[in-house]
Amino acid sequence: MTEPLIYTSRGNVPVSSLEHYIKWDVTAEFVKFTELYKCKRTGEVVREDCHVRALKVPEIGAAQAAMA
Amino acid sequence: MANAQSVCTSFKQELLQGLHAFGTSVVRAGTTADTFKAALYVTTASLGAATTAYSATGEVSGTNYTAGGVTVTNGNAPATGGTTAYWTPSASFSWSTVTLSTAFDTVLLYNSTQSNRAVAVFTFGSQTVTSGNFSLTMPTNDQANALIRIA
């Protein structure tokens, strides 16, 4: 059976040689999901992915007409 | 100096001047819709309401990141709901297998057809990416949540 590999800064490495971490950041403006893979032996971050979902961004306010 | 999420003041004026054309068809002399792009900036780039155009100063750099950013997929026509006009790109902004080691927190949406004029600055919290994928998923395209809303 072939061992699952993942692409990292060290090339393709076995997933089993890495520690996997996830992090969620939730604000009123966005939700962010981050995945980290660290080498078990050295602690080096060899892969980091991030996905952001925008929820609410600034809008352009209503214009006020003025006629002198 | 930190970045500030904002719709650029110059963009508001340029809307009134008819300089930006969102959508799949154009109601003006030209018949081709403008191309918009999204570029990423480091946390110290100082983008905000005073930003008038794309600049490479403060833009991220790294493996598989192309200066100028990615082209925005523009499949939505601008729409209205109530008294609000709105528009949202029809696909996420994404960068594949990139390494961006300097912390970044901002994306600048700009009009590459119209001299790279700035549209808006959006922030999402400091981040790095290592040999991975970074994506920005758009908000719901409606009058309350669209990426660009004119109330």
CSV table of N, CA and C in Angstrom, one decimal, chain B:
chain,number,residue,atom,x,y,z
B,1,MET,N,3.3,51.6,9.3
B,1,MET,CA,1.9,52.0,9.4
B,1,MET,C,1.0,50.9,8.9
B,2,ALA,N,-0.1,50.7,9.6
B,2,ALA,CA,-1.0,49.5,9.3
B,2,ALA,C,-1.9,49.8,8.1
B,3,ASN,N,-2.5,48.7,7.5
B,3,ASN,CA,-3.4,48.9,6.4
B,3,ASN,C,-4.8,49.1,7.0
B,4,ALA,N,-5.7,49.8,6.3
B,4,ALA,CA,-7.0,50.1,6.7
B,4,ALA,C,-8.0,49.6,5.7
B,5,GLN,N,-8.9,48.7,6.0
B,5,GLN,CA,-10.0,48.3,5.1
B,5,GLN,C,-10.9,49.4,4.7
B,6,SER,N,-11.1,49.7,3.4
B,6,SER,CA,-11.9,50.9,3.1
B,6,SER,C,-12.2,50.8,1.6
B,7,VAL,N,-13.2,51.4,1.1
B,7,VAL,CA,-13.5,51.7,-0.3
B,7,VAL,C,-12.8,53.0,-0.6
B,8,CYS,N,-12.0,53.0,-1.6
B,8,CYS,CA,-11.1,54.1,-1.9
B,8,CYS,C,-11.9,55.3,-2.3
B,9,THR,N,-11.6,56.4,-1.8
B,9,THR,CA,-12.3,57.7,-2.1
B,9,THR,C,-12.2,58.1,-3.5
B,10,SER,N,-11.1,57.9,-4.1
B,10,SER,CA,-10.9,58.2,-5.6
B,10,SER,C,-11.8,57.3,-6.4
B,11,PHE,N,-12.1,56.1,-6.0
B,11,PHE,CA,-13.0,55.2,-6.8
B,11,PHE,C,-14.4,55.8,-6.7
B,12,LYS,N,-14.8,56.3,-5.6
B,12,LYS,CA,-16.2,56.8,-5.5
B,12,LYS,C,-16.3,58.0,-6.5
B,13,GLN,N,-15.4,58.8,-6.6
B,13,GLN,CA,-15.4,59.9,-7.5
B,13,GLN,C,-15.4,59.4,-9.0
B,14,GLU,N,-14.5,58.4,-9.2
B,14,GLU,CA,-14.4,57.9,-10.6
B,14,GLU,C,-15.6,57.2,-11.1
B,15,LEU,N,-16.4,56.7,-10.1
B,15,LEU,CA,-17.7,56.1,-10.5
B,15,LEU,C,-18.6,57.2,-11.1
B,16,LEU,N,-18.6,58.3,-10.5
B,16,LEU,CA,-19.4,59.4,-11.0
B,16,LEU,C,-18.9,59.9,-12.3
B,17,GLN,N,-17.6,59.8,-12.5
B,17,GLN,CA,-17.0,60.2,-13.8
B,17,GLN,C,-17.1,59.1,-14.9
B,18,GLY,N,-17.7,58.0,-14.5
B,18,GLY,CA,-17.9,56.9,-15.5
B,18,GLY,C,-16.6,56.2,-15.9
B,19,LEU,N,-15.7,56.2,-15.0
B,19,LEU,CA,-14.4,55.6,-15.3
B,19,LEU,C,-14.4,54.1,-15.1
B,20,HIS,N,-15.2,53.5,-14.3
B,20,HIS,CA,-15.2,52.1,-14.1
B,20,HIS,C,-16.4,51.4,-14.6
B,21,ALA,N,-16.2,50.3,-15.3
B,21,ALA,CA,-17.3,49.6,-15.9
B,21,ALA,C,-17.4,48.1,-15.5
B,22,PHE,N,-18.1,47.8,-14.4
B,22,PHE,CA,-18.3,46.5,-14.0
B,22,PHE,C,-19.4,45.8,-14.8
B,23,GLY,N,-19.3,44.5,-14.9
B,23,GLY,CA,-20.4,43.7,-15.6
B,23,GLY,C,-20.0,43.1,-16.9
B,24,THR,N,-20.9,42.4,-17.5
B,24,THR,CA,-20.6,41.7,-18.7
B,24,THR,C,-20.9,42.5,-20.0
B,25,SER,N,-21.6,43.6,-19.8
B,25,SER,CA,-21.8,44.5,-21.0
B,25,SER,C,-21.6,45.9,-20.5
B,26,VAL,N,-21.3,46.8,-21.4
B,26,VAL,CA,-20.9,48.2,-21.0
B,26,VAL,C,-21.9,49.2,-21.6
B,27,VAL,N,-22.4,50.1,-20.8
B,27,VAL,CA,-23.3,51.1,-21.3
B,27,VAL,C,-22.5,52.4,-21.4
B,28,ARG,N,-21.7,52.5,-22.4
B,28,ARG,CA,-21.0,53.7,-22.6
B,28,ARG,C,-20.4,53.5,-24.0
B,29,ALA,N,-19.5,54.5,-24.5
B,29,ALA,CA,-19.0,54.4,-25.8
B,29,ALA,C,-18.2,53.1,-26.0
B,30,GLY,N,-17.4,52.7,-25.1
B,30,GLY,CA,-16.6,51.4,-25.3
B,30,GLY,C,-17.6,50.2,-25.1
B,31,THR,N,-17.2,49.1,-25.7
B,31,THR,CA,-18.1,47.9,-25.7
B,31,THR,C,-17.5,46.8,-25.0
B,32,THR,N,-16.3,47.0,-24.4
B,32,THR,CA,-15.6,45.9,-23.7
B,32,THR,C,-15.6,46.2,-22.2
B,33,ALA,N,-16.0,45.3,-21.4
B,33,ALA,CA,-16.0,45.5,-19.9
B,33,ALA,C,-14.5,45.6,-19.5
B,34,ASP,N,-14.3,46.4,-18.4
B,34,ASP,CA,-13.0,46.5,-17.8
B,34,ASP,C,-12.5,45.2,-17.2
B,35,THR,N,-11.2,45.1,-17.1
B,35,THR,CA,-10.6,44.0,-16.4
B,35,THR,C,-10.2,44.4,-15.0
B,36,PHE,N,-10.6,43.7,-14.0
B,36,PHE,CA,-10.2,44.0,-12.6
B,36,PHE,C,-9.2,42.9,-12.1
B,37,LYS,N,-8.4,43.3,-11.2
B,37,LYS,CA,-7.4,42.4,-10.7
B,37,LYS,C,-7.3,42.6,-9.2
B,38,ALA,N,-6.8,41.5,-8.5
B,38,ALA,CA,-6.7,41.5,-7.1
B,38,ALA,C,-5.2,41.2,-6.7
B,39,ALA,N,-4.6,42.1,-5.9
B,39,ALA,CA,-3.2,42.0,-5.5
B,39,ALA,C,-3.1,42.0,-4.0
B,40,LEU,N,-2.1,41.2,-3.5
B,40,LEU,CA,-2.0,41.1,-2.1
B,40,LEU,C,-0.9,42.0,-1.5
B,41,TYR,N,-1.0,42.5,-0.3
B,41,TYR,CA,-0.1,43.4,0.3
B,41,TYR,C,0.3,43.0,1.7
B,42,VAL,N,1.6,43.3,2.0
B,42,VAL,CA,2.1,43.0,3.3
B,42,VAL,C,1.4,43.9,4.4
B,43,THR,N,1.6,43.5,5.6
B,43,THR,CA,0.9,44.2,6.7
B,43,THR,C,1.3,45.7,6.9
B,44,THR,N,2.5,46.0,6.4
B,44,THR,CA,3.0,47.4,6.6
B,44,THR,C,2.9,48.2,5.3
B,45,ALA,N,2.0,47.8,4.4
B,45,ALA,CA,1.9,48.5,3.1
B,45,ALA,C,1.2,49.9,3.2
B,46,SER,N,0.4,50.2,4.2
B,46,SER,CA,-0.3,51.4,4.3
B,46,SER,C,-1.3,51.7,3.3
B,47,LEU,N,-2.1,50.7,2.8
B,47,LEU,CA,-3.2,50.9,1.9
B,47,LEU,C,-4.4,51.4,2.7
B,48,GLY,N,-5.3,52.1,2.0
B,48,GLY,CA,-6.5,52.6,2.6
B,48,GLY,C,-7.3,53.4,1.7
B,49,ALA,N,-8.1,54.3,2.3
B,49,ALA,CA,-9.0,55.1,1.5
B,49,ALA,C,-8.2,56.1,0.6
B,50,ALA,N,-7.0,56.4,0.9
B,50,ALA,CA,-6.2,57.3,0.1
B,50,ALA,C,-5.5,56.7,-1.0
B,51,THR,N,-5.6,55.3,-1.1
B,51,THR,CA,-5.0,54.6,-2.2
B,51,THR,C,-5.7,55.0,-3.5
B,52,THR,N,-4.9,55.4,-4.6
B,52,THR,CA,-5.5,55.7,-5.8
B,52,THR,C,-5.3,54.7,-7.0
B,53,ALA,N,-4.2,53.9,-6.9
B,53,ALA,CA,-3.9,53.0,-8.0
B,53,ALA,C,-3.0,51.9,-7.4
B,54,TYR,N,-3.0,50.8,-8.2
B,54,TYR,CA,-2.1,49.7,-7.9
B,54,TYR,C,-0.6,50.2,-7.9
B,55,SER,N,0.1,49.7,-6.9
B,55,SER,CA,1.5,50.0,-6.9
B,55,SER,C,2.2,48.7,-6.4
B,56,ALA,N,3.4,48.4,-6.9
B,56,ALA,CA,4.2,47.3,-6.5
B,56,ALA,C,4.8,47.5,-5.1
B,57,THR,N,4.8,48.7,-4.7
B,57,THR,CA,5.4,49.0,-3.3
B,57,THR,C,4.5,48.4,-2.3
B,58,GLY,N,5.0,47.5,-1.5
B,58,GLY,CA,4.3,46.9,-0.4
B,58,GLY,C,3.6,45.6,-0.8
B,59,GLU,N,3.6,45.3,-2.1
B,59,GLU,CA,3.0,44.1,-2.6
B,59,GLU,C,3.8,42.9,-2.1
B,60,VAL,N,3.1,41.7,-1.9
B,60,VAL,CA,3.8,40.5,-1.5
B,60,VAL,C,4.7,40.0,-2.6
B,61,SER,N,5.6,39.2,-2.3
B,61,SER,CA,6.4,38.5,-3.3
B,61,SER,C,6.8,37.1,-2.8
B,62,GLY,N,6.9,36.2,-3.7
B,62,GLY,CA,7.3,34.8,-3.3
B,62,GLY,C,7.1,33.8,-4.4
B,63,THR,N,7.3,32.6,-4.2
B,63,THR,CA,7.2,31.5,-5.2
B,63,THR,C,5.8,31.4,-5.7
B,64,ASN,N,5.6,31.4,-7.0
B,64,ASN,CA,4.3,31.3,-7.7
B,64,ASN,C,3.4,32.5,-7.5
B,65,TYR,N,3.9,33.6,-6.9
B,65,TYR,CA,3.0,34.8,-6.9
B,65,TYR,C,3.5,35.7,-8.0
B,66,THR,N,2.6,36.1,-8.9
B,66,THR,CA,2.9,37.0,-10.0
B,66,THR,C,2.5,38.4,-9.6
B,67,ALA,N,3.5,39.3,-9.7
B,67,ALA,CA,3.2,40.7,-9.4
B,67,ALA,C,2.0,41.2,-10.2
B,68,GLY,N,1.2,42.0,-9.5
B,68,GLY,CA,0.0,42.5,-10.1
B,68,GLY,C,-1.2,41.7,-9.6
B,69,GLY,N,-1.0,40.5,-9.1
B,69,GLY,CA,-2.1,39.7,-8.6
B,69,GLY,C,-2.8,38.9,-9.7
B,70,VAL,N,-4.0,38.5,-9.3
B,70,VAL,CA,-4.8,37.6,-10.2
B,70,VAL,C,-5.9,38.4,-10.9
B,71,THR,N,-6.4,37.9,-12.0
B,71,THR,CA,-7.5,38.6,-12.7
B,71,THR,C,-8.8,38.1,-12.0
B,72,VAL,N,-9.7,39.1,-11.8
B,72,VAL,CA,-10.9,38.9,-11.1
B,72,VAL,C,-11.9,38.3,-12.1
B,73,THR,N,-12.6,37.2,-11.8
B,73,THR,CA,-13.7,36.7,-12.6
B,73,THR,C,-14.9,37.5,-12.5
B,74,ASN,N,-15.3,38.1,-13.6
B,74,ASN,CA,-16.4,39.1,-13.6
B,74,ASN,C,-17.6,38.5,-14.4
B,75,GLY,N,-18.4,37.6,-13.8
B,75,GLY,CA,-19.5,37.1,-14.4
B,75,GLY,C,-20.9,37.6,-13.9
B,76,ASN,N,-20.8,38.5,-12.9
B,76,ASN,CA,-22.0,39.1,-12.4
B,76,ASN,C,-22.3,40.5,-12.9
B,77,ALA,N,-23.5,40.7,-13.4
B,77,ALA,CA,-23.8,42.1,-13.7
B,77,ALA,C,-24.2,42.9,-12.5
B,78,PRO,N,-23.8,44.1,-12.4
B,78,PRO,CA,-24.2,45.0,-11.3
B,78,PRO,C,-25.7,44.9,-11.1
B,79,ALA,N,-26.2,44.9,-9.9
B,79,ALA,CA,-27.6,44.8,-9.7
B,79,ALA,C,-28.0,45.8,-8.6
B,80,THR,N,-29.3,45.9,-8.4
B,80,THR,CA,-29.8,46.7,-7.3
B,80,THR,C,-30.8,45.9,-6.5
B,81,GLY,N,-30.9,46.4,-5.2
B,81,GLY,CA,-31.8,45.8,-4.3
B,81,GLY,C,-32.2,46.9,-3.3
B,82,GLY,N,-33.5,47.3,-3.3
B,82,GLY,CA,-33.9,48.4,-2.5
B,82,GLY,C,-33.2,49.7,-3.1
B,83,THR,N,-32.5,50.4,-2.3
B,83,THR,CA,-31.8,51.6,-2.8
B,83,THR,C,-30.4,51.4,-3.0
B,84,THR,N,-29.9,50.2,-3.0
B,84,THR,CA,-28.5,49.8,-3.0
B,84,THR,C,-28.1,49.2,-4.4
B,85,ALA,N,-27.1,49.7,-5.0
B,85,ALA,CA,-26.5,49.0,-6.2
B,85,ALA,C,-25.3,48.2,-5.7
B,86,TYR,N,-25.1,47.0,-6.3
B,86,TYR,CA,-24.1,46.2,-5.8
B,86,TYR,C,-23.5,45.3,-6.9
B,87,TRP,N,-22.3,44.8,-6.5
B,87,TRP,CA,-21.6,43.9,-7.5
B,87,TRP,C,-20.6,43.1,-6.7
B,88,THR,N,-20.4,41.8,-7.1
B,88,THR,CA,-19.4,40.9,-6.5
B,88,THR,C,-18.8,40.1,-7.5
B,89,PRO,N,-17.5,39.8,-7.5
B,89,PRO,CA,-16.9,38.9,-8.4
B,89,PRO,C,-17.6,37.6,-8.4
B,90,SER,N,-17.6,36.9,-9.5
B,90,SER,CA,-18.3,35.6,-9.6
B,90,SER,C,-17.5,34.4,-9.2
B,91,ALA,N,-16.3,34.6,-8.7
B,91,ALA,CA,-15.4,33.5,-8.3
B,91,ALA,C,-14.5,34.0,-7.2
B,92,SER,N,-13.9,33.1,-6.5
B,92,SER,CA,-12.9,33.5,-5.4
B,92,SER,C,-11.6,33.9,-6.1
B,93,PHE,N,-10.9,34.7,-5.3
B,93,PHE,CA,-9.5,35.0,-5.6
B,93,PHE,C,-8.7,33.9,-5.1
B,94,SER,N,-7.8,33.3,-5.9
B,94,SER,CA,-7.0,32.2,-5.3
B,94,SER,C,-5.6,32.2,-5.9
B,95,TRP,N,-4.7,31.7,-5.1
B,95,TRP,CA,-3.3,31.6,-5.5
B,95,TRP,C,-2.9,30.2,-5.1
B,96,SER,N,-2.3,29.4,-6.0
B,96,SER,CA,-2.0,28.0,-5.7
B,96,SER,C,-0.5,27.8,-5.5
B,97,THR,N,-0.2,26.9,-4.6
B,97,THR,CA,1.1,26.5,-4.3
B,97,THR,C,2.1,27.7,-4.2
B,98,VAL,N,1.7,28.6,-3.4
B,98,VAL,CA,2.5,29.8,-3.2
B,98,VAL,C,3.3,29.8,-1.9
B,99,THR,N,4.4,30.5,-1.8
B,99,THR,CA,5.0,30.7,-0.6
B,99,THR,C,5.2,32.2,-0.4
B,100,LEU,N,4.5,32.7,0.6
B,100,LEU,CA,4.5,34.1,1.0
B,100,LEU,C,4.9,34.2,2.4
B,101,SER,N,6.2,34.4,2.6
B,101,SER,CA,6.8,34.3,4.0
B,101,SER,C,6.6,35.6,4.8
B,102,THR,N,6.5,36.8,4.1
B,102,THR,CA,6.3,38.0,4.8
B,102,THR,C,4.8,38.2,5.1
B,103,ALA,N,4.5,38.5,6.3
B,103,ALA,CA,3.0,38.5,6.7
B,103,ALA,C,2.3,39.5,5.8
B,104,PHE,N,1.1,39.1,5.4
B,104,PHE,CA,0.3,40.0,4.6
B,104,PHE,C,-1.1,40.0,5.1
B,105,ASP,N,-1.9,41.0,4.8
B,105,ASP,CA,-3.3,41.0,5.4
B,105,ASP,C,-4.3,41.8,4.5
B,106,THR,N,-3.9,42.1,3.3
B,106,THR,CA,-4.7,43.0,2.5
B,106,THR,C,-4.7,42.5,1.1
B,107,VAL,N,-5.9,42.7,0.5
B,107,VAL,CA,-6.0,42.6,-1.0
B,107,VAL,C,-6.6,43.9,-1.6
B,108,LEU,N,-5.9,44.3,-2.6
B,108,LEU,CA,-6.4,45.5,-3.3
B,108,LEU,C,-7.1,45.1,-4.6
B,109,LEU,N,-8.3,45.6,-4.8
B,109,LEU,CA,-9.1,45.3,-6.0
B,109,LEU,C,-8.9,46.6,-6.9
B,110,TYR,N,-8.4,46.4,-8.1
B,110,TYR,CA,-8.1,47.6,-9.0
B,110,TYR,C,-8.5,47.3,-10.4
B,111,ASN,N,-8.6,48.4,-11.2
B,111,ASN,CA,-9.1,48.3,-12.5
B,111,ASN,C,-7.9,48.4,-13.5
B,112,SER,N,-7.5,47.2,-14.0
B,112,SER,CA,-6.2,47.2,-14.8
B,112,SER,C,-6.5,47.8,-16.2
B,113,THR,N,-7.7,47.9,-16.6
B,113,THR,CA,-8.0,48.5,-17.9
B,113,THR,C,-7.9,50.0,-17.8
B,114,GLN,N,-8.2,50.6,-16.7
B,114,GLN,CA,-8.3,52.0,-16.5
B,114,GLN,C,-7.1,52.5,-15.6
B,115,SER,N,-5.9,52.3,-16.2
B,115,SER,CA,-4.6,52.8,-15.6
B,115,SER,C,-4.4,52.2,-14.2
B,116,ASN,N,-4.9,51.0,-13.9
B,116,ASN,CA,-4.7,50.4,-12.6
B,116,ASN,C,-5.3,51.2,-11.4
B,117,ARG,N,-6.4,51.9,-11.7
B,117,ARG,CA,-7.0,52.7,-10.7
B,117,ARG,C,-7.6,51.8,-9.6
B,118,ALA,N,-7.4,52.2,-8.3
B,118,ALA,CA,-7.8,51.5,-7.2
B,118,ALA,C,-9.3,51.5,-7.0
B,119,VAL,N,-9.9,50.4,-6.6
B,119,VAL,CA,-11.3,50.2,-6.3
B,119,VAL,C,-11.5,50.2,-4.8
B,120,ALA,N,-11.0,49.2,-4.1
B,120,ALA,CA,-11.2,49.0,-2.7
B,120,ALA,C,-10.1,48.2,-2.1
B,121,VAL,N,-9.9,48.4,-0.8
B,121,VAL,CA,-8.9,47.7,0.0
B,121,VAL,C,-9.7,46.8,1.0
B,122,PHE,N,-9.4,45.5,1.0
B,122,PHE,CA,-10.0,44.6,2.0
B,122,PHE,C,-8.9,43.9,2.8
B,123,THR,N,-9.2,43.9,4.2
B,123,THR,CA,-8.2,43.2,5.1
B,123,THR,C,-8.8,42.0,5.7
B,124,PHE,N,-7.9,41.0,6.1
B,124,PHE,CA,-8.4,39.7,6.6
B,124,PHE,C,-7.5,39.2,7.6
B,125,GLY,N,-6.7,40.0,8.3
B,125,GLY,CA,-5.9,39.5,9.4
B,125,GLY,C,-4.6,39.0,8.8
B,126,SER,N,-3.5,39.2,9.6
B,126,SER,CA,-2.2,38.8,9.2
B,126,SER,C,-2.0,37.3,8.9
B,127,GLN,N,-1.3,37.0,7.8
B,127,GLN,CA,-1.2,35.6,7.4
B,127,GLN,C,0.1,35.4,6.6
B,128,THR,N,0.6,34.2,6.6
B,128,THR,CA,1.7,33.7,5.8
B,128,THR,C,1.2,32.4,5.1
B,129,VAL,N,1.8,32.1,4.0
B,129,VAL,CA,1.5,30.8,3.3
B,129,VAL,C,2.8,30.2,2.9
B,130,THR,N,2.9,28.8,3.1
B,130,THR,CA,4.1,28.1,2.8
B,130,THR,C,3.7,26.9,1.9
B,131,SER,N,4.2,27.0,0.7
B,131,SER,CA,4.0,25.9,-0.3
B,131,SER,C,2.5,25.5,-0.3
B,132,GLY,N,1.6,26.4,-0.2
B,132,GLY,CA,0.2,26.1,0.0
B,132,GLY,C,-0.7,27.0,-0.9
B,133,ASN,N,-1.9,26.8,-0.6
B,133,ASN,CA,-3.0,27.6,-1.3
B,133,ASN,C,-3.6,28.7,-0.5
B,134,PHE,N,-3.8,29.8,-1.1
B,134,PHE,CA,-4.5,30.9,-0.4
B,134,PHE,C,-5.7,31.3,-1.2
B,135,SER,N,-6.9,31.4,-0.6
B,135,SER,CA,-8.1,31.7,-1.3
B,135,SER,C,-8.9,32.7,-0.5
B,136,LEU,N,-9.5,33.6,-1.3
B,136,LEU,CA,-10.4,34.6,-0.7
B,136,LEU,C,-11.8,34.4,-1.3
B,137,THR,N,-12.7,33.9,-0.5
B,137,THR,CA,-14.1,33.6,-1.0
B,137,THR,C,-14.9,34.8,-0.9
B,138,MET,N,-15.7,35.1,-1.9
B,138,MET,CA,-16.5,36.3,-1.9
B,138,MET,C,-17.7,36.2,-1.0
B,139,PRO,N,-18.2,37.4,-0.5
B,139,PRO,CA,-19.4,37.4,0.3
B,139,PRO,C,-20.6,37.1,-0.6
B,140,THR,N,-21.7,36.9,0.0
B,140,THR,CA,-23.0,36.7,-0.8
B,140,THR,C,-23.3,37.9,-1.6
B,141,ASN,N,-23.6,37.7,-2.9
B,141,ASN,CA,-23.9,38.8,-3.8
B,141,ASN,C,-25.3,39.3,-3.7
B,142,ASP,N,-25.5,40.1,-2.6
B,142,ASP,CA,-26.9,40.7,-2.5
B,142,ASP,C,-26.7,42.1,-1.9
B,143,GLN,N,-27.8,42.8,-1.8
B,143,GLN,CA,-27.7,44.2,-1.4
B,143,GLN,C,-27.1,44.4,0.0
B,144,ALA,N,-27.1,43.4,0.8
B,144,ALA,CA,-26.7,43.6,2.2
B,144,ALA,C,-25.2,43.2,2.3
B,145,ASN,N,-24.7,42.3,1.5
B,145,ASN,CA,-23.4,41.7,1.7
B,145,ASN,C,-22.4,41.8,0.5
B,146,ALA,N,-22.8,42.2,-0.6
B,146,ALA,CA,-21.9,42.2,-1.8
B,146,ALA,C,-20.6,42.9,-1.6
B,147,LEU,N,-19.6,42.6,-2.4
B,147,LEU,CA,-18.3,43.1,-2.1
B,147,LEU,C,-18.3,44.6,-2.3
B,148,ILE,N,-19.0,45.1,-3.4
B,148,ILE,CA,-19.1,46.5,-3.6
B,148,ILE,C,-20.6,46.9,-3.5
B,149,ARG,N,-20.9,47.8,-2.6
B,149,ARG,CA,-22.3,48.2,-2.4
B,149,ARG,C,-22.3,49.7,-2.4
B,150,ILE,N,-23.2,50.3,-3.1
B,150,ILE,CA,-23.4,51.7,-3.1
B,150,ILE,C,-24.8,52.0,-2.5
B,151,ALA,N,-24.8,52.4,-1.3
B,151,ALA,CA,-26.1,52.6,-0.6
B,151,ALA,C,-26.9,53.8,-1.1
